[in-house]
Amino acid sequence: MDASVLRKRIYKLLIFSILMVLGILLMAFLFINHADDSLNKATYTTMDQEID
């Protein structure tokens, strides 16, 4: 196997891996953000019910 072919394959795999990690981090951020918003909404709803 030629060294340049091997470098190209490694480069493609590296790019793919970085994109996958960034995608997973983005999904984790969106999930945490949504969970935080839901928790805050539930907290405010409970506080409003307690006040009434």
Backbone as JSON, one array per atom type, in Angstrom:
{
  "sequence": "MDASVLRKRIYKLLIFSILMVLGILLMAFLFINHADDSLNKATYTTMDQEID",
  "N": [[0.85, -1.18, 0.0], [0.55, 2.19, -0.82], [2.18, 5.02, 0.64], [0.99, 7.56, 0.45], [-1.66, 6.94, -0.12], [-2.38, 5.7, 2.23], [-2.08, 7.87, 3.99], [-4.15, 9.52, 3.04], [-6.4, 7.98, 3.66], [-6.21, 7.89, 6.45], [-6.47, 10.62, 6.97], [-9.11, 11.09, 6.05], [-10.51, 9.46, 7.84], [-9.86, 10.73, 10.23], [-11.08, 13.26, 9.87], [-13.76, 12.45, 9.65], [-14.09, 11.35, 12.23], [-13.73, 13.6, 13.85], [-15.91, 15.16, 13.03], [-18.0, 13.51, 13.88], [-17.64, 13.56, 16.68], [-18.08, 16.29, 17.16], [-20.75, 16.43, 16.36], [-21.97, 14.78, 18.29], [-21.37, 16.25, 20.59], [-22.85, 18.57, 20.04], [-25.48, 17.55, 20.03], [-25.62, 16.72, 22.71], [-25.36, 19.19, 24.02], [-27.72, 20.45, 23.12], [-29.65, 18.72, 24.23], [-29.14, 19.0, 27.0], [-29.65, 21.72, 27.3], [-32.38, 21.8, 26.63], [-33.41, 20.15, 28.66], [-32.77, 21.69, 30.9], [-34.33, 23.98, 30.43], [-36.88, 22.81, 30.6], [-36.88, 21.97, 33.26], [-36.7, 24.43, 34.58], [-39.14, 25.58, 33.76], [-40.98, 23.8, 34.93], [-40.37, 24.26, 37.6], [-41.09, 26.98, 37.94], [-43.82, 26.76, 37.37], [-44.7, 25.11, 39.47], [-44.06, 26.79, 41.61], [-45.81, 28.95, 41.11], [-48.25, 27.65, 41.45], [-48.1, 27.02, 44.16], [-48.1, 29.56, 45.26], [-50.62, 30.48, 44.57]],
  "CA": [[0.0, 0.0, 0.0], [1.33, 3.41, -0.96], [2.1, 5.89, 1.82], [0.04, 8.66, 0.22], [-3.01, 6.37, 0.01], [-2.58, 5.5, 3.65], [-2.3, 9.2, 4.59], [-5.48, 9.98, 2.65], [-7.38, 7.22, 4.45], [-6.12, 8.36, 7.83], [-7.03, 11.96, 6.97], [-10.56, 10.96, 5.95], [-10.99, 8.9, 9.11], [-9.72, 11.78, 11.24], [-12.14, 14.24, 9.62], [-15.02, 11.8, 10.03], [-14.13, 11.22, 13.68], [-13.93, 14.94, 14.42], [-17.3, 15.54, 12.76], [-18.86, 12.71, 14.77], [-17.5, 14.09, 18.04], [-18.77, 17.58, 17.18], [-22.18, 16.14, 16.31], [-22.38, 14.27, 19.6], [-21.34, 17.38, 21.52], [-23.98, 19.44, 19.73], [-26.69, 16.89, 20.53], [-25.58, 16.76, 24.17], [-25.66, 20.56, 24.4], [-29.15, 20.7, 22.9], [-30.4, 17.95, 25.21], [-28.97, 19.62, 28.32], [-30.35, 22.99, 27.25], [-33.81, 21.5, 26.69], [-33.72, 19.63, 30.0], [-32.7, 22.82, 31.82], [-35.53, 24.78, 30.2], [-38.02, 22.07, 31.13], [-36.81, 22.02, 34.72], [-37.06, 25.79, 35.0], [-40.58, 25.76, 33.55], [-41.67, 23.02, 35.96], [-40.15, 24.94, 38.88], [-41.94, 28.17, 37.97], [-45.22, 26.33, 37.44], [-44.93, 24.66, 40.84], [-44.05, 27.98, 42.5], [-47.06, 29.67, 40.87], [-49.33, 26.89, 42.07], [-47.95, 27.17, 45.6], [-48.48, 30.93, 45.62], [-52.09, 30.58, 44.46]],
  "C": [[0.89, 1.24, 0.0], [1.13, 4.31, 0.26], [1.1, 7.02, 1.63], [-1.41, 8.18, 0.32], [-3.34, 6.18, 1.48], [-2.84, 6.83, 4.36], [-3.69, 9.72, 4.28], [-6.56, 9.27, 3.46], [-7.39, 7.68, 5.9], [-6.73, 9.75, 7.96], [-8.55, 11.92, 6.92], [-11.16, 10.43, 7.25], [-10.92, 9.94, 10.22], [-10.81, 12.82, 11.08], [-13.49, 13.68, 10.03], [-15.15, 11.71, 11.55], [-14.39, 12.57, 14.35], [-15.37, 15.4, 14.21], [-18.28, 14.77, 13.66], [-18.82, 13.24, 16.19], [-18.23, 15.43, 18.15], [-20.29, 17.39, 17.14], [-22.72, 15.66, 17.65], [-22.38, 15.4, 20.63], [-22.5, 18.33, 21.29], [-25.28, 18.84, 20.25], [-26.75, 16.92, 22.05], [-25.91, 18.16, 24.67], [-27.15, 20.86, 24.25], [-30.01, 19.95, 23.91], [-30.33, 18.59, 26.59], [-29.72, 20.94, 28.38], [-31.87, 22.78, 27.36], [-34.22, 21.01, 28.07], [-33.71, 20.77, 31.03], [-33.93, 23.72, 31.67], [-36.77, 24.11, 30.78], [-38.04, 22.11, 32.65], [-37.18, 23.4, 35.24], [-38.56, 26.03, 34.86], [-41.37, 25.02, 34.62], [-41.53, 23.69, 37.33], [-41.05, 26.17, 39.0], [-43.41, 27.82, 38.05], [-45.56, 25.88, 38.85], [-44.97, 25.84, 41.81], [-45.33, 28.79, 42.33], [-48.24, 28.97, 41.52], [-49.27, 27.02, 43.59], [-48.4, 28.56, 46.07], [-49.99, 31.09, 45.58], [-52.72, 29.8, 45.58]]
}
